[in-house]
Coordinates of C-alpha atoms in Angstrom, one line a residue:
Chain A
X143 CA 0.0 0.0 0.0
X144 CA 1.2 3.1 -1.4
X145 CA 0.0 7.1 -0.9
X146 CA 0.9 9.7 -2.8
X147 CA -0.5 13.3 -2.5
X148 CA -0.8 14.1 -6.2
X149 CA -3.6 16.8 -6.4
X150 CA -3.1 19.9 -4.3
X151 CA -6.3 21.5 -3.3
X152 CA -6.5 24.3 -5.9
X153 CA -6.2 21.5 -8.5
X154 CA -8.8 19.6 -7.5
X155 CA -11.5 22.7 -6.9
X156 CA -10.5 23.9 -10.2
X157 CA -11.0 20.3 -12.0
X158 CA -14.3 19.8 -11.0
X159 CA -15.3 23.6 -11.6
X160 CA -14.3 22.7 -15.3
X161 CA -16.0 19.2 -15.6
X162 CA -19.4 21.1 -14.2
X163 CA -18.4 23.9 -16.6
X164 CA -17.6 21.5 -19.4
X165 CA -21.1 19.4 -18.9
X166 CA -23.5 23.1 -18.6
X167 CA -21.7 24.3 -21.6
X168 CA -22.1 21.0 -23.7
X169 CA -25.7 21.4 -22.7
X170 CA -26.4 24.6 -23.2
X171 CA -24.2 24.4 -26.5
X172 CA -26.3 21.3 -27.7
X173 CA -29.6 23.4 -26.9
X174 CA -28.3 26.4 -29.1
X175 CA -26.9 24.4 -32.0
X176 CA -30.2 21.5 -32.1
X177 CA -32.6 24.3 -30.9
X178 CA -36.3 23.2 -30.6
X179 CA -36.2 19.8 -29.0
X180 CA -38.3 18.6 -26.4
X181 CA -34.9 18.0 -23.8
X182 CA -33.0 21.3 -24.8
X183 CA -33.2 24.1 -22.7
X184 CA -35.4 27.2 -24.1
X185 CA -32.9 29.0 -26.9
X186 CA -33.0 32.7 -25.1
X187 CA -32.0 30.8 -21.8
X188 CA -29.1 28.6 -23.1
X189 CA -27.7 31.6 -24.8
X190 CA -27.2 33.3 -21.7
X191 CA -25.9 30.5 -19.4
X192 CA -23.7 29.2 -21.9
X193 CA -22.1 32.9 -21.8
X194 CA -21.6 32.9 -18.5
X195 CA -20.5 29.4 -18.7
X196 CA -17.7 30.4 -21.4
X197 CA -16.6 33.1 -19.7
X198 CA -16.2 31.3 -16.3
X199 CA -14.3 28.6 -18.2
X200 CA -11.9 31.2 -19.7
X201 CA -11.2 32.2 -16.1
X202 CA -10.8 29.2 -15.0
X203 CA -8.3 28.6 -17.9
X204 CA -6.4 31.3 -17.3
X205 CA -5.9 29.9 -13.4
X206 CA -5.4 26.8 -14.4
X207 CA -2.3 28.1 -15.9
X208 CA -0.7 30.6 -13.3
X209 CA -1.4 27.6 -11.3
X210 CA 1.2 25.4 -13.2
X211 CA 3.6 28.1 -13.9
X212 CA 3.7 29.3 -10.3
X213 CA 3.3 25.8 -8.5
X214 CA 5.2 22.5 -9.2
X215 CA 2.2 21.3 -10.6
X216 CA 3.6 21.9 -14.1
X217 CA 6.4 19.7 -14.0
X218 CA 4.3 16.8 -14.6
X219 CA 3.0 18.4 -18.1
X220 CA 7.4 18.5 -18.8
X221 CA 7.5 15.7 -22.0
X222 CA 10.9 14.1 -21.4
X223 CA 12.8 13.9 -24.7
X224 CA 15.2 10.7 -24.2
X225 CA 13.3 7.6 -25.0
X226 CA 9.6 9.6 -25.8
X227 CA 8.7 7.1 -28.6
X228 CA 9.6 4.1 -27.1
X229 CA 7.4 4.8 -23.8
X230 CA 4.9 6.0 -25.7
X231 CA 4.8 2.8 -28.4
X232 CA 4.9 0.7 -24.5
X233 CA 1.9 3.0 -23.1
X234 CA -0.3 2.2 -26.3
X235 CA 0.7 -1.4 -26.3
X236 CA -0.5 -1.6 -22.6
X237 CA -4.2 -0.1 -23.9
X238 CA -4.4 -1.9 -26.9
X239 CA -2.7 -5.2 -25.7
X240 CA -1.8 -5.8 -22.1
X241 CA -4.6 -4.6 -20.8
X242 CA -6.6 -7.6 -21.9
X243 CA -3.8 -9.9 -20.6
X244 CA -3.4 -8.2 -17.2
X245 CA -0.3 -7.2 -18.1
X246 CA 1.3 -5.0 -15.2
X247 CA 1.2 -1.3 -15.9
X248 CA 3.9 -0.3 -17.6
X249 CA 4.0 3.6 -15.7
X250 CA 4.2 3.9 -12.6
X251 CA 2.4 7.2 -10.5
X252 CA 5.1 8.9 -8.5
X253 CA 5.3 12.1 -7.1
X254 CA 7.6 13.4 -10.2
X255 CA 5.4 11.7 -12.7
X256 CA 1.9 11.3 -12.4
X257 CA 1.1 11.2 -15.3
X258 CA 2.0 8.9 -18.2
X259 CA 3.6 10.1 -21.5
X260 CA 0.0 9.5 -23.6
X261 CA -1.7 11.2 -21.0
X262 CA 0.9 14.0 -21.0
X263 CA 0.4 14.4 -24.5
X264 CA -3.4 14.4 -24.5
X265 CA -3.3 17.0 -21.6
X266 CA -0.9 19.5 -23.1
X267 CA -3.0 18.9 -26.5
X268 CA -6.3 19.4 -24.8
X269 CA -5.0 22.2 -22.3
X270 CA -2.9 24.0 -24.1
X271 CA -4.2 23.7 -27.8
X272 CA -8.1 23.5 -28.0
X273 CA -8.8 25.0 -25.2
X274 CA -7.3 28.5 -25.6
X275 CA -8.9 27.9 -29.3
X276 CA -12.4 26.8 -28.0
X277 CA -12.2 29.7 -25.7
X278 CA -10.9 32.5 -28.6
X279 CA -13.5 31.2 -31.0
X280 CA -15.9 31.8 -28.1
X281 CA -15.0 35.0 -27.3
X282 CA -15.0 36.1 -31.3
X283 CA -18.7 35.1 -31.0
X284 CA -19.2 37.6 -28.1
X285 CA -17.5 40.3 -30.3
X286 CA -18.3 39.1 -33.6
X287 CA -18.9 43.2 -34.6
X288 CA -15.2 43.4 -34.5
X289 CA -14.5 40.9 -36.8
X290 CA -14.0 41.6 -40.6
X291 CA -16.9 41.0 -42.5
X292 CA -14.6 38.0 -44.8
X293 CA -11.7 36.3 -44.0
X294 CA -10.0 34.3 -46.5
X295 CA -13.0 35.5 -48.6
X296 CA -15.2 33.1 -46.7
X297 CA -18.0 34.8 -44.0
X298 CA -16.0 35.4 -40.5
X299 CA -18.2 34.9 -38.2
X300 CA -19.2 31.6 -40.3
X301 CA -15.3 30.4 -40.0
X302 CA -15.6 31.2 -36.5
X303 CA -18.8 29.0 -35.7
X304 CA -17.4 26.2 -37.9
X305 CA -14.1 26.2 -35.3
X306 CA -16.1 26.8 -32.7
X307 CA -18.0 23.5 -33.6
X308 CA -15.4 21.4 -34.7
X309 CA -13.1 22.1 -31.3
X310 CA -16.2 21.4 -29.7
X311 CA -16.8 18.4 -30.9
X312 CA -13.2 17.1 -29.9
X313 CA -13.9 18.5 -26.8
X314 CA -16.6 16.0 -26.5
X315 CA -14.6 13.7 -27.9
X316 CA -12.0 14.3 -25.2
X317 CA -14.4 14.1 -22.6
X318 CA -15.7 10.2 -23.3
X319 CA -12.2 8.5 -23.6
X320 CA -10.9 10.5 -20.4
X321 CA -13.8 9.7 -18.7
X322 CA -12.9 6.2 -19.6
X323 CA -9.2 6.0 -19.0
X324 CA -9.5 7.3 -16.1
X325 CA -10.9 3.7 -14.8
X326 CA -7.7 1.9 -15.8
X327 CA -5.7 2.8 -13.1
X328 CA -4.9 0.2 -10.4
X329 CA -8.3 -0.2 -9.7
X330 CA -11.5 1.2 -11.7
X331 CA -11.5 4.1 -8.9
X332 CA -8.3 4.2 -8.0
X333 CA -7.9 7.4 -10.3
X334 CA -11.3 9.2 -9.6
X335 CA -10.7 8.5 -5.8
X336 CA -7.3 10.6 -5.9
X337 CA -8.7 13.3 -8.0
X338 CA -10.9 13.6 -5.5
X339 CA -8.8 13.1 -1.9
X340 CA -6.0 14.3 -3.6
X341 CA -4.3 11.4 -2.6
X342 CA -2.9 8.3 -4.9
X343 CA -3.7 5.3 -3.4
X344 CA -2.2 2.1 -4.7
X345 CA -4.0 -0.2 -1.7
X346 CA -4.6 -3.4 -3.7
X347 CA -1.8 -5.5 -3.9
X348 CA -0.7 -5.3 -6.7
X349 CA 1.8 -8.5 -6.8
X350 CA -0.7 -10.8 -7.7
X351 CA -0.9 -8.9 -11.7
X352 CA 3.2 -8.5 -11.8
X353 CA 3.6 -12.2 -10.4
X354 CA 0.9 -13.4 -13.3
X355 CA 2.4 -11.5 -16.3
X356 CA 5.9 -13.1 -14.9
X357 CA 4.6 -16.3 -15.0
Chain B
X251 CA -66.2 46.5 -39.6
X252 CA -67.6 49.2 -38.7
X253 CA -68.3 50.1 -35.3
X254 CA -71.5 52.4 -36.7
X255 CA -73.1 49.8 -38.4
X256 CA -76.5 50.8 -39.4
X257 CA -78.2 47.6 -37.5
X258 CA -81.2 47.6 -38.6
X259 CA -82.4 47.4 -42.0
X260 CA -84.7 50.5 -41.8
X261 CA -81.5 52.8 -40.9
X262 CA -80.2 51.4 -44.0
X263 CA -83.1 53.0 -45.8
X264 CA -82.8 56.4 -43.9
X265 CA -79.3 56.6 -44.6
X266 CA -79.8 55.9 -48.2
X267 CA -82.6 58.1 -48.7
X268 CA -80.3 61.0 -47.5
X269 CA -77.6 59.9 -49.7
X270 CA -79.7 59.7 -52.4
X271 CA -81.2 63.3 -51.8
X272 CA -77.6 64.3 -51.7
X273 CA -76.6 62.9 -54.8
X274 CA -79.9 63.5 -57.3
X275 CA -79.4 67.2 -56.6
X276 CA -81.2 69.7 -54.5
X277 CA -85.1 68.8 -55.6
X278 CA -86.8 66.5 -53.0
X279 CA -87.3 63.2 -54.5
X280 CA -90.0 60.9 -53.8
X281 CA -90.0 57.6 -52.8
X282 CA -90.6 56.4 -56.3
X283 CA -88.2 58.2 -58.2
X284 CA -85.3 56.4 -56.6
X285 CA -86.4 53.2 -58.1
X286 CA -86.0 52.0 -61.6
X287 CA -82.8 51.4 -63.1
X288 CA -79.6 53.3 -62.0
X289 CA -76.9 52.6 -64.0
X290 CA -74.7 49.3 -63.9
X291 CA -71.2 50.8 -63.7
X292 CA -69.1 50.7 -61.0
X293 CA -69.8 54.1 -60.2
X294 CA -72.9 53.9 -60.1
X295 CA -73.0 50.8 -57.6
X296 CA -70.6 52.8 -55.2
X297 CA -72.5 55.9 -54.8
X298 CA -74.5 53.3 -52.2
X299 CA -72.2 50.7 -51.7
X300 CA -69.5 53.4 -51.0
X301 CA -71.6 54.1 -47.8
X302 CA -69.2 52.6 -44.6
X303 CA -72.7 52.3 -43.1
X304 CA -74.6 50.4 -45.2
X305 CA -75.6 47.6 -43.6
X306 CA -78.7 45.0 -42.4
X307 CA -79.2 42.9 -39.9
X308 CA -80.0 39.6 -41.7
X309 CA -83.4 38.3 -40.4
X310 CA -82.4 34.6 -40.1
X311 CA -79.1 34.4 -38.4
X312 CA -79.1 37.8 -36.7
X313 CA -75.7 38.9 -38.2
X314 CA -74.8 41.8 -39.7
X315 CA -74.1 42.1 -43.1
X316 CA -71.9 44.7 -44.6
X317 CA -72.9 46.1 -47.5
X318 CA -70.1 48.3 -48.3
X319 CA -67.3 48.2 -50.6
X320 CA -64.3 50.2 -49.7
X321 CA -63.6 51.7 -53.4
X322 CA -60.1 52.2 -53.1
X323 CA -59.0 49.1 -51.7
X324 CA -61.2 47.3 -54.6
X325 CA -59.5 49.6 -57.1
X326 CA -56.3 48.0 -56.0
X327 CA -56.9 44.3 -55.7
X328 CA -56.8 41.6 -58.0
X329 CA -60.4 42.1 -59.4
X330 CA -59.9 45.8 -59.2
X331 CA -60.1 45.7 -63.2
X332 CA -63.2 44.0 -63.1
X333 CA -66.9 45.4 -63.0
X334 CA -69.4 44.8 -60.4
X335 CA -71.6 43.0 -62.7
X336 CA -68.9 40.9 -64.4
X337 CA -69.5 39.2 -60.6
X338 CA -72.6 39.7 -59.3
X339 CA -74.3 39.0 -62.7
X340 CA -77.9 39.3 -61.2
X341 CA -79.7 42.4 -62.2
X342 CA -78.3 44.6 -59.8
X343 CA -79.1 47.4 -62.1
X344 CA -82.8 48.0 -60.4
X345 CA -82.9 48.9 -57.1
X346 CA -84.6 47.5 -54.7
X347 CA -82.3 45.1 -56.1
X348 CA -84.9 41.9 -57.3
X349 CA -85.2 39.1 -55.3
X350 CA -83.6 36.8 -57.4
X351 CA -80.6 38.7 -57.9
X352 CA -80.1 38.6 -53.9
X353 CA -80.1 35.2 -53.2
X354 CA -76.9 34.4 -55.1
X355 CA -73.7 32.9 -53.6
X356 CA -70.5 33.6 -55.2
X357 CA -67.4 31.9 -54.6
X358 CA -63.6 32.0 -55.5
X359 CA -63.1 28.4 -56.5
X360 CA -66.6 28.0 -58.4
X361 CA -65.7 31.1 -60.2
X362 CA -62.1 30.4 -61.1
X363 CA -62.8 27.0 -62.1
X364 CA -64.0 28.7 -65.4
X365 CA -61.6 31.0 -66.0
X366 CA -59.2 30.2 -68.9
X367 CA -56.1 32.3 -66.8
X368 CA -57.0 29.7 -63.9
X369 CA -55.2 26.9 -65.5
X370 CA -52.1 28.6 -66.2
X371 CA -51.3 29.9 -62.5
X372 CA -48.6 27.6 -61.3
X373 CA -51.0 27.1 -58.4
X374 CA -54.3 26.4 -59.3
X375 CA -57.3 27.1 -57.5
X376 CA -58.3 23.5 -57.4
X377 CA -55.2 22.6 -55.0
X378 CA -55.9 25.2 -53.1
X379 CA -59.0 24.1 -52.8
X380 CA -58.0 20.9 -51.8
X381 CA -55.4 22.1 -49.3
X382 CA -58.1 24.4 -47.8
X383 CA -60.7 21.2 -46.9
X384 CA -57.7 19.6 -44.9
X385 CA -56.4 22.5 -43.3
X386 CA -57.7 22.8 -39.5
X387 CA -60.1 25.8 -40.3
X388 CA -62.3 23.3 -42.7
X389 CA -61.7 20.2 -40.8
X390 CA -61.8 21.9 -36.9
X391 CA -65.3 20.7 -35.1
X392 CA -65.3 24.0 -32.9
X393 CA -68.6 25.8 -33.5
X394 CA -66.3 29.1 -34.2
X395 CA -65.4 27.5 -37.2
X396 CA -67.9 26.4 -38.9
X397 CA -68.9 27.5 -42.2
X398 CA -65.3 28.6 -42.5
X399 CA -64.7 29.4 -46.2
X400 CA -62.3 31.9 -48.4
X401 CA -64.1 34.8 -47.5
X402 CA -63.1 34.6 -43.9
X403 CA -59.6 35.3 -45.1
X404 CA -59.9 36.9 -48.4
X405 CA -62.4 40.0 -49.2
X406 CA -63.3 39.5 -53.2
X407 CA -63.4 43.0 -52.8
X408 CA -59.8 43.8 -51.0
X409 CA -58.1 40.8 -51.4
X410 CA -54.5 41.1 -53.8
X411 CA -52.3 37.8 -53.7
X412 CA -48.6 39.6 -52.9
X413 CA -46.1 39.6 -55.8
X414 CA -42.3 39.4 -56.7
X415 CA -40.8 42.9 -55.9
X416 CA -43.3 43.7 -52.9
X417 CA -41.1 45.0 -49.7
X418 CA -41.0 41.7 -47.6
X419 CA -42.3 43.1 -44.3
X420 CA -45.6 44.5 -46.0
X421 CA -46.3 41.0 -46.9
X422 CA -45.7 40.0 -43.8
X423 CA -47.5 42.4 -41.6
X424 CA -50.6 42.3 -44.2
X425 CA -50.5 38.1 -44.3
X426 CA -50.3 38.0 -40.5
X427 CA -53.0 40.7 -40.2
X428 CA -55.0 38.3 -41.4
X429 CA -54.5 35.6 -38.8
X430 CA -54.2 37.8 -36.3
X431 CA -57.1 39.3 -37.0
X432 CA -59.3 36.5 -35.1
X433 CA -56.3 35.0 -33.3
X434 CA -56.3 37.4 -31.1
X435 CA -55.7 35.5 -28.2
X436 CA -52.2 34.2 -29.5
X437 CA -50.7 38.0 -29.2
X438 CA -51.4 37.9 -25.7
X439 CA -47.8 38.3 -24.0
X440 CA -49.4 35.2 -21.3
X441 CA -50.2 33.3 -24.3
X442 CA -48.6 30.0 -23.8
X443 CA -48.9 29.1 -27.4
X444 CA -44.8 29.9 -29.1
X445 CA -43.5 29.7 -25.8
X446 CA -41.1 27.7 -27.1
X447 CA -40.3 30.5 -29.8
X448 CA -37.6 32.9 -28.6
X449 CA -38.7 36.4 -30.1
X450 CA -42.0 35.6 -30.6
X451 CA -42.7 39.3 -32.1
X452 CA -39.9 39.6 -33.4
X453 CA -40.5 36.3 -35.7
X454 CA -44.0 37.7 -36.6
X455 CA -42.7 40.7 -38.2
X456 CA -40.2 38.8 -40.4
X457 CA -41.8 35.6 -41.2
X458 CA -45.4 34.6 -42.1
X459 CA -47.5 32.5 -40.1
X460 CA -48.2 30.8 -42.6
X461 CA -44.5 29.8 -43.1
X462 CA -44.4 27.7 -39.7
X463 CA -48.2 26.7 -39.5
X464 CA -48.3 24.9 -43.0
X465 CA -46.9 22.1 -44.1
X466 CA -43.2 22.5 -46.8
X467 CA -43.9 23.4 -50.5
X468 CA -42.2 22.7 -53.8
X469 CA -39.3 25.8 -54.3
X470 CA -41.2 28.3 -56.5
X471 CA -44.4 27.3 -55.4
X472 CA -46.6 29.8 -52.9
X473 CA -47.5 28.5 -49.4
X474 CA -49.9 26.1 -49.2
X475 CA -53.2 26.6 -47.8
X476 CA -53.2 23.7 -45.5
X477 CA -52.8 25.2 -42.5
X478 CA -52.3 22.6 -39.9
X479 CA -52.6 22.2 -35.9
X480 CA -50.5 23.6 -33.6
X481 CA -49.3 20.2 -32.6
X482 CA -48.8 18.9 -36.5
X483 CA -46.8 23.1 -36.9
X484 CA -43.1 23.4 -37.8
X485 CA -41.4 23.5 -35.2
X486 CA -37.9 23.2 -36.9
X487 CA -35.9 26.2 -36.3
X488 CA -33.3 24.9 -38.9
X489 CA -35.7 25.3 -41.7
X490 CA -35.7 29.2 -41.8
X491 CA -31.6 29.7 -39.7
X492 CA -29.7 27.6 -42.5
X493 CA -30.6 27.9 -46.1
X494 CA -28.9 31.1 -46.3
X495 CA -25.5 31.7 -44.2
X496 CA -24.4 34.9 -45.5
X497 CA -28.3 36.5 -45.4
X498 CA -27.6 35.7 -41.7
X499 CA -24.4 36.6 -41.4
X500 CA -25.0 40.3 -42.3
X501 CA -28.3 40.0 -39.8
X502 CA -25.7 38.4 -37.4
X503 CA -23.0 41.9 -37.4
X504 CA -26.0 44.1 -37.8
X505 CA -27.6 42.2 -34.4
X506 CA -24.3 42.6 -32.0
X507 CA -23.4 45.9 -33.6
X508 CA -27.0 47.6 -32.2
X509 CA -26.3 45.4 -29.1
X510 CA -23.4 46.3 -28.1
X511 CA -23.4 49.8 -28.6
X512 CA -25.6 49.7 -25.5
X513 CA -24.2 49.1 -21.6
X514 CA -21.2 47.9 -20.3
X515 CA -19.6 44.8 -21.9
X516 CA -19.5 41.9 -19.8
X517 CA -23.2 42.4 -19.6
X518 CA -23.5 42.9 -22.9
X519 CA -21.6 39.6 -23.3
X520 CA -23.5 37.8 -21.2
X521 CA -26.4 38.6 -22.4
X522 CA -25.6 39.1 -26.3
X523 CA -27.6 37.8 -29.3
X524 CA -24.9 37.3 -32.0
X525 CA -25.6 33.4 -31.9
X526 CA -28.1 33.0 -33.9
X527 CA -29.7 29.6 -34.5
X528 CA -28.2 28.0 -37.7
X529 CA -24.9 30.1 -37.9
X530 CA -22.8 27.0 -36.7
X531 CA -25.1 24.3 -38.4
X532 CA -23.6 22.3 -40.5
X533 CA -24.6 19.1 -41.8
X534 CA -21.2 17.7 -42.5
X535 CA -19.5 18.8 -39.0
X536 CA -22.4 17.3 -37.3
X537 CA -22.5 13.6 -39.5
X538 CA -19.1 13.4 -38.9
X539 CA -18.8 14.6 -35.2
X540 CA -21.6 12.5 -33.9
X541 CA -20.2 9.9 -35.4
X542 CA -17.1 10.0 -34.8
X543 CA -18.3 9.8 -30.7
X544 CA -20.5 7.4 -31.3
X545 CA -17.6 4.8 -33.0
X546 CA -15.7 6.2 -30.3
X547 CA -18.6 5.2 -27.9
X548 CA -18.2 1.7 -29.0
X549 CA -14.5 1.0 -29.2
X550 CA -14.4 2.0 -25.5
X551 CA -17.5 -0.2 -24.5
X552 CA -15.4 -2.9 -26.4
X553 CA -12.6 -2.0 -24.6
X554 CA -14.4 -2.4 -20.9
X555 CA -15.7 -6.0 -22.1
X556 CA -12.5 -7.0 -23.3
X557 CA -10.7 -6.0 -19.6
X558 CA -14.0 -7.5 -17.9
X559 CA -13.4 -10.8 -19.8
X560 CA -9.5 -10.5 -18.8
X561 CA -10.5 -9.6 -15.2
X562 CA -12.6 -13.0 -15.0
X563 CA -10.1 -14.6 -16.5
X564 CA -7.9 -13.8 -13.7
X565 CA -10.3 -14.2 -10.9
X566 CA -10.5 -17.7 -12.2
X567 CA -7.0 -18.2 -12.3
X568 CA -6.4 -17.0 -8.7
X569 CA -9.4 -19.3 -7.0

């Protein structure tokens, strides 16, 4: 039995902030963009919460951010150069093979790394790519008078909803598999516990899984 | 109608006798000299059916009948070309106007049947005849509605069918005027009928309600006249906030630029209106988001099986 204390406070309050966030704004975002259904909220209504919504995201965002740069936190988003591929081919193997052959897991959580080199790469892509694009295409929405009227001789504002859409969508996307991934840690809630306690608990022995795979 | 409606017939009569007066110069007339044959132009039908209050009381059903013609809004119309008596073929020349001549019933389909110009109108009168007897108004079994026919909507003597070039909002505003004009219940701001609709006034004075409460025609063809139940109505917002991106796009910078000219921004942002329904539909992002998730969707349930299966396998192993 192994604890680590992974998640700081500030980590965890602003993770769950932006899975509530994420769920109102897919909503509200599905209520604009299908408008008329019988589950969708009222048009008027979603417009305005999914404003709000967006702009609390972008503040959370933008602490998500100081947070990393001004805590330790971002360490774990540092991709280590020397051997990348070769962890990352042995990560994928794991999910696509290992996995089904209780294979051990081939990362181990520490308190330098916590997180593995495809969930590093998915983070930084997610964080630090659509995001800040999900966001700007939000906020070129909100000041949409601003824009020129073409860009790229195609309607702005039409580019804009058709990114806005799009990074949406992978957002959603996003959402599923890490929803999912996130049981394949020692046990299915061994991942979803920490994020919540803060604290990495490896309590099931894990000797019977190495000893089979040895075996 | 006219809130001065001569009720009864014999105001009729008083009313006309001092019109008449008026009109057949200063000498007195009798009685009898105001009967015989008065001309059969339209003129000479309009110096009494001119009069806003001519009116009667019709003995059998109690309702008032309104006799007049407004002469400039029948100049106008579709039939404004036409004569009085090219219609109303009895011998409305005499006056009192015979008993047989006042009996008749006119109506648009039985006359338009004959007409040669009928057949050649990319919408005949015979489909819209047809669409009218399944549309709610002919098929409804409230009492308010019955004997519902073309005249409830269209005046023969008022009524001009809209046409290419016409500003879009007088069509509107005269199409809805219409519906609105016996619907008045819907305009109520506690109506809960378009709830649903976000700028319920605001839709009124840009589309028809014709557009939502009938069912889709063929592109160049005019609305059909099968109006349908609320519950069988288009509630499809897509219909109207796609066809056209950049019609909505300029509507879109015109929206936020009025908009946010007004208080301070966040509220403004909070509270703005440049999303309009339609701007980020697309057909092709959504096919190939939604399924995209949903193959997604399945290789992870496959996934959790196959580590279920493994996790079995192990238990088994152990015991």
């Amino acid at each position: 039995m192994s604890a680590l204390y992974l998640y700081p406070r500030w980590l965890r309050a602003w993770h769950w902030i932006n899975a509530l966030l994420f769920l109102v704004l897919m909503y509200t975002g599905a209520s604009m963009h299908f408008s008329g259904g019988g589950w969708l909220m009222p048009f008027d209504l979603a417009v305005t919460v999914h404003n709000t919504a967006g702009i609390l995201l972008t503040l959370g965002w933008i602490g998500f951010v100081i947070g990393n740069l001004s805590t330790e936190n971002g360490r774990h988003y540092r991709v280590r150069v020397s051997g990348f591929f070769g962890r990352l081919f042995v990560q994928a193997r794991y999910y696509g093979y290992g996995i089904f052959h209780n294979a051990p897991h081939p990362f181990h959580v520490s308190a330098e790394m916590k997180l593995n080199t495809l969930q590093q790469l998915s983070y930084l892509g997610v964080m630090y790519a659509l995001m800040p694009l999900l966001i700007l295409s939000g906020w070129a929405f909100l000041f949409s008078v601003s824009l020129p009227e073409t860009l790229l001789g195609l309607p702005s504002v039409w580019l804009v909803a058709m990114a806005h859409l799009t990074l949406a969508y992978l957002l959603v996307l996003f959402l599923l598999v890490h929803m999912y991934i996130i049981t394949t840690g020692e046990t299915v809630t061994t991942n979803l516990r920490a994020m919540i306690t803060g604290w990495h608990r490896e309590d099931e022995p894990s000797s019977g899984q190495t000893e089979e795979a040895k075996s | 109608m006219n809130d001065r409606d001569i009720s009864v017939r014999a105001g009729g009569w008083l009313a006309l006798g001092l019109l008449l007066s008026a009109l057949l110069g200063s000498v007195p007339e009798t009685e009898a000299s105001i009967q015989g044959r008065l001309g059969t132009d339209n003129a000479d039908c309009l110096r009494c059916h001119r009069m806003e209050t001519l009116a009667y009381r019709d003995p059998r059903t109690g309702d008032i009948v309104d006799l007049h013609v407004d002469s400039r809004a029948f100049g106008h119309s579709a039939h404004g070309e036409l004569q009085c008596i090219d219609c109303h073929e009895g011998d409305f020349g005499q006056y009192p106007h015979p008993e047989s001549a006042l009996g008749e019933r006119l109506d648009c389909v039985g006359c338009h049947k004959e007409l040669h110009k009928a057949d050649k109108r990319a919408y005949t009168f015979k489909t819209i005849d047809e669409e009218f007897a399944l549309s709610i108004h002919a098929t409804s079994d409230s009492p308010k509605a019955e004997g519902f026919d073309c005249h409830r909507c269209h005046d023969p003597h008022g009524f001009r069918n809209s046409e290419v070039g016409q500003p879009i909002a007088e069509i509107v505003r005269a199409d809805n005027q219409i519906c609105l004009s016996c619907h008045t219940k819907i305009r109520d701001p506690h109506s809960t009928a378009h709830l649903w609709l976000p700028k319920r006034d605001k839709h009124w004075t840009s589309v028809r309600c014709l557009d939502c409460h009938t069912p889709l025609t063929d592109p160049g063809q005019p609305v059909s006249h099968q109006i349908l139940a609320g519950a069988d109505s288009n509630f499809d917002c897509v219909n109207c906030h796609s066809k056209e991106p950049r019609l909505l796009q300029r509507l879109y910078q015109y929206r936020s630029e009025t908009d946010l000219a007004g208080s301070g921004w966040l509220s403004k942002a909070v509270f703005n209106q440049a999303y309009v329904v339609g701007m980020s539909r697309s057909p092709l992002l959504d096919a190939l988001g939604l399924s995209v998730i949903g193959l997604t969707l399945l290789v992870l349930i496959a996934h959790g099986w196959g580590r279920y299966r493994a996790y079995l396998r192990l238990k088994e192993d152990r015991s």
